[in-house]
Amino acid sequence: MPWPSTLPEFVARVGALMHDFGPVVAVLAIVAGWYLGRVLTGVLGRRVARRFMRPSVTRTVLRLIRTGVLGVGVLVAIWSLGLGLGNLVVSATVFSAVLGLVLAPIVGSVINGVFVLADQPYEIGDMIEFTDTGQRGFVEDITLRYTKVFTLDNTFLVMPNGEMREMNIVNYSAEDERTRCSLTVQVTYESDLATARSAIERAAASCEEVIEGGPDIRIGSARYPAKPRCYIDEYADSGVTLTLRYWAKQPYRLGAVRSTVQTKIWDELQARDDVTFAYPHVQHVFDEESGEARVALRREQ
């Protein structure tokens, strides 16, 4: 069979081949689109990462490239099967009412995903906390439809982006990982308060996970001391309440850091005679108008 010499003849020849081998061409087109999409994402991955810098945006762009190439393959497959644009429009009209109810939540999630990527409330690798439930975890992946969070309980949370935008989220890793923490210690009224405060500050500063000093840390327009500081909080019923404020270097193990700080404080104060931990107790005082209290001592046999 001679090779076609004009463009109309070439198109006619291709159309004839498509008619004869349509199903085979359709399968090959889809496979080629899938494979070519993977190859392009592998080749363009580093360039896209250098261009956008943010891992979430980089992954989204690469997914769109892979999906777009696969979509072209699907269109070629549809054309090879003899389905024209008119047939597609009619099919879309028939199924639009049915699919509209199904696709509406997905389209809403995609729109919310665009806002999540644009607003940048969190990024892949950040540690976040859901204030409503108290759950903490690391952001594992951000797509246009959902956000995947790997919790500290070794479980996965897959949250639609629409719900993520409505929830109150604390980001512990945004820009500065240093986290300000506090704990209270109560000592007796007979304790030396100046000695207790300096001992508590010294104990906290000796922890490896705590910032022991340096320039003040700025939050907004305010500045706070970087080293641990102990303040007199209140004069309570059973003793004087002291509040220690300190900065943890990283927010990932705040419970363990707090436990370490309290252990250091316990060891420091237990070794001193002029500072004593307070505990709830009641002291009864009898005067001349209170009558007499009969008290007896009994020795156990």
PDB file of C-alpha atoms in Angstrom:
ATOM      1  CA  MET A   1       0.000   0.000   0.000  1.00  0.00           C
ATOM      2  CA  PRO A   2       1.631   3.315  -1.072  1.00  0.00           C
ATOM      3  CA  TRP A   3       2.359   5.960   1.552  1.00  0.00           C
ATOM      4  CA  PRO A   4      -0.137   8.895   1.382  1.00  0.00           C
ATOM      5  CA  SER A   5       1.274  11.958  -0.381  1.00  0.00           C
ATOM      6  CA  THR A   6      -1.179  14.610   0.884  1.00  0.00           C
ATOM      7  CA  LEU A   7      -2.437  15.586   4.316  1.00  0.00           C
ATOM      8  CA  PRO A   8      -6.089  14.603   3.674  1.00  0.00           C
ATOM      9  CA  GLU A   9      -4.944  11.192   2.530  1.00  0.00           C
ATOM     10  CA  PHE A  10      -2.777  10.838   5.652  1.00  0.00           C
ATOM     11  CA  VAL A  11      -5.698  11.782   7.918  1.00  0.00           C
ATOM     12  CA  ALA A  12      -7.950   9.337   6.090  1.00  0.00           C
ATOM     13  CA  ARG A  13      -5.343   6.586   6.434  1.00  0.00           C
ATOM     14  CA  VAL A  14      -4.964   7.279  10.160  1.00  0.00           C
ATOM     15  CA  GLY A  15      -8.739   7.277  10.557  1.00  0.00           C
ATOM     16  CA  ALA A  16      -8.952   3.915   8.856  1.00  0.00           C
ATOM     17  CA  LEU A  17      -6.277   2.494  11.128  1.00  0.00           C
ATOM     18  CA  MET A  18      -8.082   3.892  14.160  1.00  0.00           C
ATOM     19  CA  HIS A  19     -11.268   2.220  13.013  1.00  0.00           C
ATOM     20  CA  ASP A  20      -9.533  -1.124  12.545  1.00  0.00           C
ATOM     21  CA  PHE A  21      -7.326  -1.049  15.661  1.00  0.00           C
ATOM     22  CA  GLY A  22      -9.286   1.385  17.872  1.00  0.00           C
ATOM     23  CA  PRO A  23      -9.353  -0.668  21.110  1.00  0.00           C
ATOM     24  CA  VAL A  24      -5.635  -1.474  20.855  1.00  0.00           C
ATOM     25  CA  VAL A  25      -4.734   2.172  20.201  1.00  0.00           C
ATOM     26  CA  ALA A  26      -6.933   3.269  23.113  1.00  0.00           C
ATOM     27  CA  VAL A  27      -5.148   0.950  25.538  1.00  0.00           C
ATOM     28  CA  LEU A  28      -1.742   1.985  24.230  1.00  0.00           C
ATOM     29  CA  ALA A  29      -2.667   5.673  24.515  1.00  0.00           C
ATOM     30  CA  ILE A  30      -3.720   5.323  28.154  1.00  0.00           C
ATOM     31  CA  VAL A  31      -0.614   3.278  29.042  1.00  0.00           C
ATOM     32  CA  ALA A  32       1.619   5.745  27.223  1.00  0.00           C
ATOM     33  CA  GLY A  33      -0.015   8.691  28.989  1.00  0.00           C
ATOM     34  CA  TRP A  34       0.448   7.051  32.386  1.00  0.00           C
ATOM     35  CA  TYR A  35       4.100   6.141  31.705  1.00  0.00           C
ATOM     36  CA  LEU A  36       4.968   9.502  30.124  1.00  0.00           C
ATOM     37  CA  GLY A  37       3.431  11.301  33.107  1.00  0.00           C
ATOM     38  CA  ARG A  38       5.686   9.401  35.505  1.00  0.00           C
ATOM     39  CA  VAL A  39       8.738  10.129  33.343  1.00  0.00           C
ATOM     40  CA  LEU A  40       7.965  13.850  33.147  1.00  0.00           C
ATOM     41  CA  THR A  41       7.466  14.163  36.911  1.00  0.00           C
ATOM     42  CA  GLY A  42      10.783  12.428  37.472  1.00  0.00           C
ATOM     43  CA  VAL A  43      12.593  14.709  35.016  1.00  0.00           C
ATOM     44  CA  LEU A  44      10.918  17.955  36.118  1.00  0.00           C
ATOM     45  CA  GLY A  45      10.798  17.163  39.860  1.00  0.00           C
ATOM     46  CA  ARG A  46      13.959  19.036  40.869  1.00  0.00           C
ATOM     47  CA  ARG A  47      13.232  22.032  38.650  1.00  0.00           C
ATOM     48  CA  VAL A  48       9.728  22.384  40.056  1.00  0.00           C
ATOM     49  CA  ALA A  49      11.052  22.014  43.619  1.00  0.00           C
ATOM     50  CA  ARG A  50      13.625  24.784  43.054  1.00  0.00           C
ATOM     51  CA  ARG A  51      10.962  26.990  41.494  1.00  0.00           C
ATOM     52  CA  PHE A  52       8.301  26.744  44.216  1.00  0.00           C
ATOM     53  CA  MET A  53      10.410  25.760  47.280  1.00  0.00           C
ATOM     54  CA  ARG A  54       7.337  24.579  49.233  1.00  0.00           C
ATOM     55  CA  PRO A  55       6.922  20.766  49.236  1.00  0.00           C
ATOM     56  CA  SER A  56       3.110  20.947  49.180  1.00  0.00           C
ATOM     57  CA  VAL A  57       3.033  23.150  46.059  1.00  0.00           C
ATOM     58  CA  THR A  58       5.739  21.056  44.400  1.00  0.00           C
ATOM     59  CA  ARG A  59       3.771  17.840  44.908  1.00  0.00           C
ATOM     60  CA  THR A  60       0.571  19.474  43.664  1.00  0.00           C
ATOM     61  CA  VAL A  61       2.212  20.758  40.462  1.00  0.00           C
ATOM     62  CA  LEU A  62       3.756  17.365  39.747  1.00  0.00           C
ATOM     63  CA  ARG A  63       0.392  15.674  40.322  1.00  0.00           C
ATOM     64  CA  LEU A  64      -1.254  18.104  37.891  1.00  0.00           C
ATOM     65  CA  ILE A  65       1.429  17.374  35.276  1.00  0.00           C
ATOM     66  CA  ARG A  66       0.959  13.632  35.663  1.00  0.00           C
ATOM     67  CA  THR A  67      -2.828  13.962  35.562  1.00  0.00           C
ATOM     68  CA  GLY A  68      -2.705  16.270  32.517  1.00  0.00           C
ATOM     69  CA  VAL A  69      -0.545  13.895  30.490  1.00  0.00           C
ATOM     70  CA  LEU A  70      -2.789  10.991  31.429  1.00  0.00           C
ATOM     71  CA  GLY A  71      -5.803  13.099  30.433  1.00  0.00           C
ATOM     72  CA  VAL A  72      -4.313  13.654  26.980  1.00  0.00           C
ATOM     73  CA  GLY A  73      -3.873   9.902  26.657  1.00  0.00           C
ATOM     74  CA  VAL A  74      -7.500   9.376  27.631  1.00  0.00           C
ATOM     75  CA  LEU A  75      -8.640  11.906  24.994  1.00  0.00           C
ATOM     76  CA  VAL A  76      -6.591  10.115  22.345  1.00  0.00           C
ATOM     77  CA  ALA A  77      -8.157   6.835  23.448  1.00  0.00           C
ATOM     78  CA  ILE A  78     -11.648   8.305  23.162  1.00  0.00           C
ATOM     79  CA  TRP A  79     -10.868   9.657  19.692  1.00  0.00           C
ATOM     80  CA  SER A  80      -9.466   6.286  18.602  1.00  0.00           C
ATOM     81  CA  LEU A  81     -12.733   4.611  19.637  1.00  0.00           C
ATOM     82  CA  GLY A  82     -14.686   6.931  17.352  1.00  0.00           C
ATOM     83  CA  LEU A  83     -16.326   9.043  20.051  1.00  0.00           C
ATOM     84  CA  GLY A  84     -16.492  12.618  18.838  1.00  0.00           C
ATOM     85  CA  LEU A  85     -16.920  15.836  20.732  1.00  0.00           C
ATOM     86  CA  GLY A  86     -20.663  15.808  20.109  1.00  0.00           C
ATOM     87  CA  ASN A  87     -21.045  12.448  21.776  1.00  0.00           C
ATOM     88  CA  LEU A  88     -19.054  13.632  24.758  1.00  0.00           C
ATOM     89  CA  VAL A  89     -21.235  16.726  25.113  1.00  0.00           C
ATOM     90  CA  VAL A  90     -24.404  14.626  24.979  1.00  0.00           C
ATOM     91  CA  SER A  91     -22.991  12.186  27.532  1.00  0.00           C
ATOM     92  CA  ALA A  92     -21.969  15.022  29.804  1.00  0.00           C
ATOM     93  CA  THR A  93     -25.438  16.530  29.568  1.00  0.00           C
ATOM     94  CA  VAL A  94     -27.109  13.241  30.429  1.00  0.00           C
ATOM     95  CA  PHE A  95     -24.937  12.467  33.434  1.00  0.00           C
ATOM     96  CA  SER A  96     -24.352  16.005  34.713  1.00  0.00           C
ATOM     97  CA  ALA A  97     -27.426  16.024  36.945  1.00  0.00           C
ATOM     98  CA  VAL A  98     -26.481  12.675  38.495  1.00  0.00           C
ATOM     99  CA  LEU A  99     -22.778  13.349  38.859  1.00  0.00           C
ATOM    100  CA  GLY A 100     -23.342  16.893  40.108  1.00  0.00           C
ATOM    101  CA  LEU A 101     -24.416  15.697  43.537  1.00  0.00           C
ATOM    102  CA  VAL A 102     -21.442  13.351  43.718  1.00  0.00           C
ATOM    103  CA  LEU A 103     -18.836  15.778  42.416  1.00  0.00           C
ATOM    104  CA  ALA A 104     -19.983  18.816  44.401  1.00  0.00           C
ATOM    105  CA  PRO A 105     -18.180  17.847  47.636  1.00  0.00           C
ATOM    106  CA  ILE A 106     -15.048  16.943  45.675  1.00  0.00           C
ATOM    107  CA  VAL A 107     -15.073  20.259  43.823  1.00  0.00           C
ATOM    108  CA  GLY A 108     -15.561  22.051  47.151  1.00  0.00           C
ATOM    109  CA  SER A 109     -12.578  20.217  48.639  1.00  0.00           C
ATOM    110  CA  VAL A 110     -10.448  21.122  45.628  1.00  0.00           C
ATOM    111  CA  ILE A 111     -11.351  24.802  45.969  1.00  0.00           C
ATOM    112  CA  ASN A 112     -10.561  24.684  49.691  1.00  0.00           C
ATOM    113  CA  GLY A 113      -7.292  22.931  48.839  1.00  0.00           C
ATOM    114  CA  VAL A 114      -6.327  25.848  46.626  1.00  0.00           C
ATOM    115  CA  PHE A 115      -6.999  28.221  49.526  1.00  0.00           C
ATOM    116  CA  VAL A 116      -4.955  26.023  51.904  1.00  0.00           C
ATOM    117  CA  LEU A 117      -2.004  26.087  49.522  1.00  0.00           C
ATOM    118  CA  ALA A 118      -2.349  29.842  49.039  1.00  0.00           C
ATOM    119  CA  ASP A 119      -2.862  30.800  52.703  1.00  0.00           C
ATOM    120  CA  GLN A 120      -0.020  28.549  53.930  1.00  0.00           C
ATOM    121  CA  PRO A 121      -1.416  27.836  57.441  1.00  0.00           C
ATOM    122  CA  TYR A 122       0.831  24.778  57.629  1.00  0.00           C
ATOM    123  CA  GLU A 123       3.355  22.928  55.513  1.00  0.00           C
ATOM    124  CA  ILE A 124       4.465  19.334  55.044  1.00  0.00           C
ATOM    125  CA  GLY A 125       6.560  18.364  58.061  1.00  0.00           C
ATOM    126  CA  ASP A 126       4.969  20.891  60.449  1.00  0.00           C
ATOM    127  CA  MET A 127       3.686  19.766  63.822  1.00  0.00           C
ATOM    128  CA  ILE A 128       0.079  20.910  64.346  1.00  0.00           C
ATOM    129  CA  GLU A 129      -2.576  20.481  67.003  1.00  0.00           C
ATOM    130  CA  PHE A 130      -6.349  20.361  66.627  1.00  0.00           C
ATOM    131  CA  THR A 131      -7.588  22.517  69.490  1.00  0.00           C
ATOM    132  CA  ASP A 132     -11.050  20.935  69.457  1.00  0.00           C
ATOM    133  CA  THR A 133      -9.746  17.406  70.081  1.00  0.00           C
ATOM    134  CA  GLY A 134      -6.259  18.054  71.456  1.00  0.00           C
ATOM    135  CA  GLN A 135      -4.696  15.705  68.883  1.00  0.00           C
ATOM    136  CA  ARG A 136      -1.185  16.504  67.716  1.00  0.00           C
ATOM    137  CA  GLY A 137       0.656  15.226  64.699  1.00  0.00           C
ATOM    138  CA  PHE A 138       2.881  15.961  61.737  1.00  0.00           C
ATOM    139  CA  VAL A 139       1.553  17.012  58.339  1.00  0.00           C
ATOM    140  CA  GLU A 140       2.426  14.124  56.029  1.00  0.00           C
ATOM    141  CA  ASP A 141       0.883  15.317  52.767  1.00  0.00           C
ATOM    142  CA  ILE A 142      -1.251  18.149  51.365  1.00  0.00           C
ATOM    143  CA  THR A 143      -3.296  17.612  48.210  1.00  0.00           C
ATOM    144  CA  LEU A 144      -6.035  19.603  46.547  1.00  0.00           C
ATOM    145  CA  ARG A 145      -8.656  17.381  48.202  1.00  0.00           C
ATOM    146  CA  TYR A 146      -7.352  16.463  51.631  1.00  0.00           C
ATOM    147  CA  THR A 147      -4.600  16.860  54.215  1.00  0.00           C
ATOM    148  CA  LYS A 148      -2.968  13.790  55.738  1.00  0.00           C
ATOM    149  CA  VAL A 149      -1.719  14.087  59.331  1.00  0.00           C
ATOM    150  CA  PHE A 150       0.419  11.459  61.077  1.00  0.00           C
ATOM    151  CA  THR A 151      -0.564  11.717  64.748  1.00  0.00           C
ATOM    152  CA  LEU A 152       1.629  11.129  67.796  1.00  0.00           C
ATOM    153  CA  ASP A 153      -0.564   8.098  68.540  1.00  0.00           C
ATOM    154  CA  ASN A 154       0.865   6.404  65.422  1.00  0.00           C
ATOM    155  CA  THR A 155      -2.342   6.818  63.420  1.00  0.00           C
ATOM    156  CA  PHE A 156      -3.253   8.659  60.223  1.00  0.00           C
ATOM    157  CA  LEU A 157      -5.863  11.385  59.965  1.00  0.00           C
ATOM    158  CA  VAL A 158      -7.115  12.144  56.457  1.00  0.00           C
ATOM    159  CA  MET A 159      -9.079  15.380  56.681  1.00  0.00           C
ATOM    160  CA  PRO A 160     -10.888  17.067  53.763  1.00  0.00           C
ATOM    161  CA  ASN A 161      -9.504  20.537  53.181  1.00  0.00           C
ATOM    162  CA  GLY A 162     -12.951  22.027  53.763  1.00  0.00           C
ATOM    163  CA  GLU A 163     -12.932  20.711  57.337  1.00  0.00           C
ATOM    164  CA  MET A 164      -9.305  21.745  57.827  1.00  0.00           C
ATOM    165  CA  ARG A 165     -10.154  25.357  56.983  1.00  0.00           C
ATOM    166  CA  GLU A 166     -13.008  25.385  59.499  1.00  0.00           C
ATOM    167  CA  MET A 167     -11.005  23.872  62.389  1.00  0.00           C
ATOM    168  CA  ASN A 168      -8.854  25.784  64.862  1.00  0.00           C
ATOM    169  CA  ILE A 169      -5.285  24.585  64.339  1.00  0.00           C
ATOM    170  CA  VAL A 170      -2.134  25.433  66.267  1.00  0.00           C
ATOM    171  CA  ASN A 171       1.059  25.235  64.204  1.00  0.00           C
ATOM    172  CA  TYR A 172       4.057  24.563  66.436  1.00  0.00           C
ATOM    173  CA  SER A 173       6.586  24.522  63.593  1.00  0.00           C
ATOM    174  CA  ALA A 174       5.703  27.727  61.753  1.00  0.00           C
ATOM    175  CA  GLU A 175       8.848  29.805  61.149  1.00  0.00           C
ATOM    176  CA  ASP A 176      10.231  29.544  64.714  1.00  0.00           C
ATOM    177  CA  GLU A 177      10.154  26.144  66.451  1.00  0.00           C
ATOM    178  CA  ARG A 178      10.948  27.556  69.894  1.00  0.00           C
ATOM    179  CA  THR A 179       7.927  27.105  72.144  1.00  0.00           C
ATOM    180  CA  ARG A 180       7.181  28.974  75.360  1.00  0.00           C
ATOM    181  CA  CYS A 181       6.071  26.735  78.213  1.00  0.00           C
ATOM    182  CA  SER A 182       5.151  27.254  81.849  1.00  0.00           C
ATOM    183  CA  LEU A 183       4.597  25.247  85.009  1.00  0.00           C
ATOM    184  CA  THR A 184       3.719  26.098  88.611  1.00  0.00           C
ATOM    185  CA  VAL A 185       5.502  25.136  91.813  1.00  0.00           C
ATOM    186  CA  GLN A 186       4.135  25.820  95.287  1.00  0.00           C
ATOM    187  CA  VAL A 187       6.465  26.288  98.264  1.00  0.00           C
ATOM    188  CA  THR A 188       5.668  26.918 101.926  1.00  0.00           C
ATOM    189  CA  TYR A 189       5.480  30.377 103.458  1.00  0.00           C
ATOM    190  CA  GLU A 190       8.491  29.520 105.586  1.00  0.00           C
ATOM    191  CA  SER A 191      10.661  28.970 102.479  1.00  0.00           C
ATOM    192  CA  ASP A 192      13.196  31.495 101.219  1.00  0.00           C
ATOM    193  CA  LEU A 193      11.418  32.798  98.100  1.00  0.00           C
ATOM    194  CA  ALA A 194      14.499  34.379  96.499  1.00  0.00           C
ATOM    195  CA  THR A 195      16.435  31.144  96.896  1.00  0.00           C
ATOM    196  CA  ALA A 196      13.494  29.088  95.601  1.00  0.00           C
ATOM    197  CA  ARG A 197      13.099  31.242  92.484  1.00  0.00           C
ATOM    198  CA  SER A 198      16.801  31.174  91.603  1.00  0.00           C
ATOM    199  CA  ALA A 199      16.999  27.412  92.243  1.00  0.00           C
ATOM    200  CA  ILE A 200      14.004  26.739  89.979  1.00  0.00           C
ATOM    201  CA  GLU A 201      15.481  28.904  87.212  1.00  0.00           C
ATOM    202  CA  ARG A 202      18.848  27.185  87.533  1.00  0.00           C
ATOM    203  CA  ALA A 203      17.254  23.728  87.420  1.00  0.00           C
ATOM    204  CA  ALA A 204      15.305  24.530  84.249  1.00  0.00           C
ATOM    205  CA  ALA A 205      18.344  26.033  82.528  1.00  0.00           C
ATOM    206  CA  SER A 206      20.333  22.848  83.194  1.00  0.00           C
ATOM    207  CA  CYS A 207      17.989  20.828  80.930  1.00  0.00           C
ATOM    208  CA  GLU A 208      19.394  20.150  77.482  1.00  0.00           C
ATOM    209  CA  GLU A 209      16.031  20.683  75.763  1.00  0.00           C
ATOM    210  CA  VAL A 210      15.549  24.145  77.323  1.00  0.00           C
ATOM    211  CA  ILE A 211      17.083  27.392  76.064  1.00  0.00           C
ATOM    212  CA  GLU A 212      19.386  28.448  78.896  1.00  0.00           C
ATOM    213  CA  GLY A 213      19.974  32.041  77.818  1.00  0.00           C
ATOM    214  CA  GLY A 214      20.698  34.456  75.024  1.00  0.00           C
ATOM    215  CA  PRO A 215      18.997  37.509  73.521  1.00  0.00           C
ATOM    216  CA  ASP A 216      15.313  38.139  74.119  1.00  0.00           C
ATOM    217  CA  ILE A 217      12.900  36.256  71.872  1.00  0.00           C
ATOM    218  CA  ARG A 218      10.513  38.416  69.877  1.00  0.00           C
ATOM    219  CA  ILE A 219       6.848  37.526  69.387  1.00  0.00           C
ATOM    220  CA  GLY A 220       5.119  40.197  67.351  1.00  0.00           C
ATOM    221  CA  SER A 221       6.012  43.523  68.942  1.00  0.00           C
ATOM    222  CA  ALA A 222       6.762  41.991  72.370  1.00  0.00           C
ATOM    223  CA  ARG A 223      10.039  40.551  73.609  1.00  0.00           C
ATOM    224  CA  TYR A 224      10.433  37.857  76.230  1.00  0.00           C
ATOM    225  CA  PRO A 225      13.531  36.663  78.127  1.00  0.00           C
ATOM    226  CA  ALA A 226      15.105  33.606  76.542  1.00  0.00           C
ATOM    227  CA  LYS A 227      16.413  32.130  79.780  1.00  0.00           C
ATOM    228  CA  PRO A 228      14.029  30.538  82.315  1.00  0.00           C
ATOM    229  CA  ARG A 229      12.360  33.027  84.625  1.00  0.00           C
ATOM    230  CA  CYS A 230      10.435  32.269  87.805  1.00  0.00           C
ATOM    231  CA  TYR A 231       7.759  34.658  89.070  1.00  0.00           C
ATOM    232  CA  ILE A 232       5.625  34.867  92.185  1.00  0.00           C
ATOM    233  CA  ASP A 233       2.160  34.035  90.950  1.00  0.00           C
ATOM    234  CA  GLU A 234      -0.041  34.209  94.047  1.00  0.00           C
ATOM    235  CA  TYR A 235      -0.207  33.718  97.794  1.00  0.00           C
ATOM    236  CA  ALA A 236      -2.357  30.614  98.004  1.00  0.00           C
ATOM    237  CA  ASP A 237      -3.964  28.936 101.019  1.00  0.00           C
ATOM    238  CA  SER A 238      -1.281  26.305 101.463  1.00  0.00           C
ATOM    239  CA  GLY A 239       1.775  28.180 100.182  1.00  0.00           C
ATOM    240  CA  VAL A 240       3.248  30.587  97.677  1.00  0.00           C
ATOM    241  CA  THR A 241       2.644  29.674  94.041  1.00  0.00           C
ATOM    242  CA  LEU A 242       5.627  30.246  91.756  1.00  0.00           C
ATOM    243  CA  THR A 243       5.283  30.159  87.951  1.00  0.00           C
ATOM    244  CA  LEU A 244       8.255  29.145  85.819  1.00  0.00           C
ATOM    245  CA  ARG A 245       8.335  30.258  82.188  1.00  0.00           C
ATOM    246  CA  TYR A 246      10.884  28.706  79.864  1.00  0.00           C
ATOM    247  CA  TRP A 247      11.482  28.106  76.157  1.00  0.00           C
ATOM    248  CA  ALA A 248      11.732  24.622  74.679  1.00  0.00           C
ATOM    249  CA  LYS A 249      14.028  24.361  71.682  1.00  0.00           C
ATOM    250  CA  GLN A 250      11.585  22.168  69.729  1.00  0.00           C
ATOM    251  CA  PRO A 251       7.858  21.470  70.133  1.00  0.00           C
ATOM    252  CA  TYR A 252       7.975  17.771  69.346  1.00  0.00           C
ATOM    253  CA  ARG A 253       8.362  16.357  72.869  1.00  0.00           C
ATOM    254  CA  LEU A 254       6.850  18.983  75.142  1.00  0.00           C
ATOM    255  CA  GLY A 255       5.538  16.403  77.600  1.00  0.00           C
ATOM    256  CA  ALA A 256       8.967  14.813  77.998  1.00  0.00           C
ATOM    257  CA  VAL A 257      10.615  18.229  78.302  1.00  0.00           C
ATOM    258  CA  ARG A 258       8.164  19.255  81.010  1.00  0.00           C
ATOM    259  CA  SER A 259       8.826  16.034  82.908  1.00  0.00           C
ATOM    260  CA  THR A 260      12.587  16.585  82.696  1.00  0.00           C
ATOM    261  CA  VAL A 261      12.248  20.153  83.982  1.00  0.00           C
ATOM    262  CA  GLN A 262      10.101  19.043  86.925  1.00  0.00           C
ATOM    263  CA  THR A 263      12.592  16.285  87.784  1.00  0.00           C
ATOM    264  CA  LYS A 264      15.444  18.805  87.831  1.00  0.00           C
ATOM    265  CA  ILE A 265      13.405  21.141  90.048  1.00  0.00           C
ATOM    266  CA  TRP A 266      12.576  18.306  92.441  1.00  0.00           C
ATOM    267  CA  ASP A 267      16.224  17.302  92.788  1.00  0.00           C
ATOM    268  CA  GLU A 268      17.308  20.914  93.230  1.00  0.00           C
ATOM    269  CA  LEU A 269      14.789  21.813  95.929  1.00  0.00           C
ATOM    270  CA  GLN A 270      15.005  18.515  97.766  1.00  0.00           C
ATOM    271  CA  ALA A 271      18.711  19.146  98.317  1.00  0.00           C
ATOM    272  CA  ARG A 272      18.027  22.468 100.110  1.00  0.00           C
ATOM    273  CA  ASP A 273      16.939  23.030 103.698  1.00  0.00           C
ATOM    274  CA  ASP A 274      15.574  26.549 103.240  1.00  0.00           C
ATOM    275  CA  VAL A 275      12.977  25.636 100.587  1.00  0.00           C
ATOM    276  CA  THR A 276      10.129  23.169 101.116  1.00  0.00           C
ATOM    277  CA  PHE A 277       7.361  22.046  98.795  1.00  0.00           C
ATOM    278  CA  ALA A 278       3.912  23.017 100.015  1.00  0.00           C
ATOM    279  CA  TYR A 279       1.038  20.596 100.294  1.00  0.00           C
ATOM    280  CA  PRO A 280      -2.621  21.090 101.260  1.00  0.00           C
ATOM    281  CA  HIS A 281      -3.019  21.200 105.039  1.00  0.00           C
ATOM    282  CA  VAL A 282      -5.322  22.748 107.626  1.00  0.00           C
ATOM    283  CA  GLN A 283      -4.214  24.355 110.888  1.00  0.00           C
ATOM    284  CA  HIS A 284      -6.753  24.541 113.752  1.00  0.00           C
ATOM    285  CA  VAL A 285      -6.365  27.442 116.192  1.00  0.00           C
ATOM    286  CA  PHE A 286      -8.232  27.527 119.516  1.00  0.00           C
ATOM    287  CA  ASP A 287      -8.565  30.718 121.504  1.00  0.00           C
ATOM    288  CA  GLU A 288     -10.315  31.544 124.783  1.00  0.00           C
ATOM    289  CA  GLU A 289     -13.743  31.714 123.139  1.00  0.00           C
ATOM    290  CA  SER A 290     -13.406  28.440 121.212  1.00  0.00           C
ATOM    291  CA  GLY A 291     -13.698  26.188 124.209  1.00  0.00           C
ATOM    292  CA  GLU A 292     -11.382  23.315 124.943  1.00  0.00           C
ATOM    293  CA  ALA A 293     -10.166  20.597 122.627  1.00  0.00           C
ATOM    294  CA  ARG A 294      -9.593  17.260 124.263  1.00  0.00           C
ATOM    295  CA  VAL A 295      -6.525  15.619 122.762  1.00  0.00           C
ATOM    296  CA  ALA A 296      -5.127  12.275 123.827  1.00  0.00           C
ATOM    297  CA  LEU A 297      -2.059  10.354 122.790  1.00  0.00           C
ATOM    298  CA  ARG A 298      -2.301   6.615 122.549  1.00  0.00           C
ATOM    299  CA  ARG A 299       0.663   4.419 122.112  1.00  0.00           C
ATOM    300  CA  GLU A 300       0.135   1.494 119.765  1.00  0.00           C
ATOM    301  CA  GLN A 301       0.902  -1.921 121.230  1.00  0.00           C
TER     302      GLN A 301
END
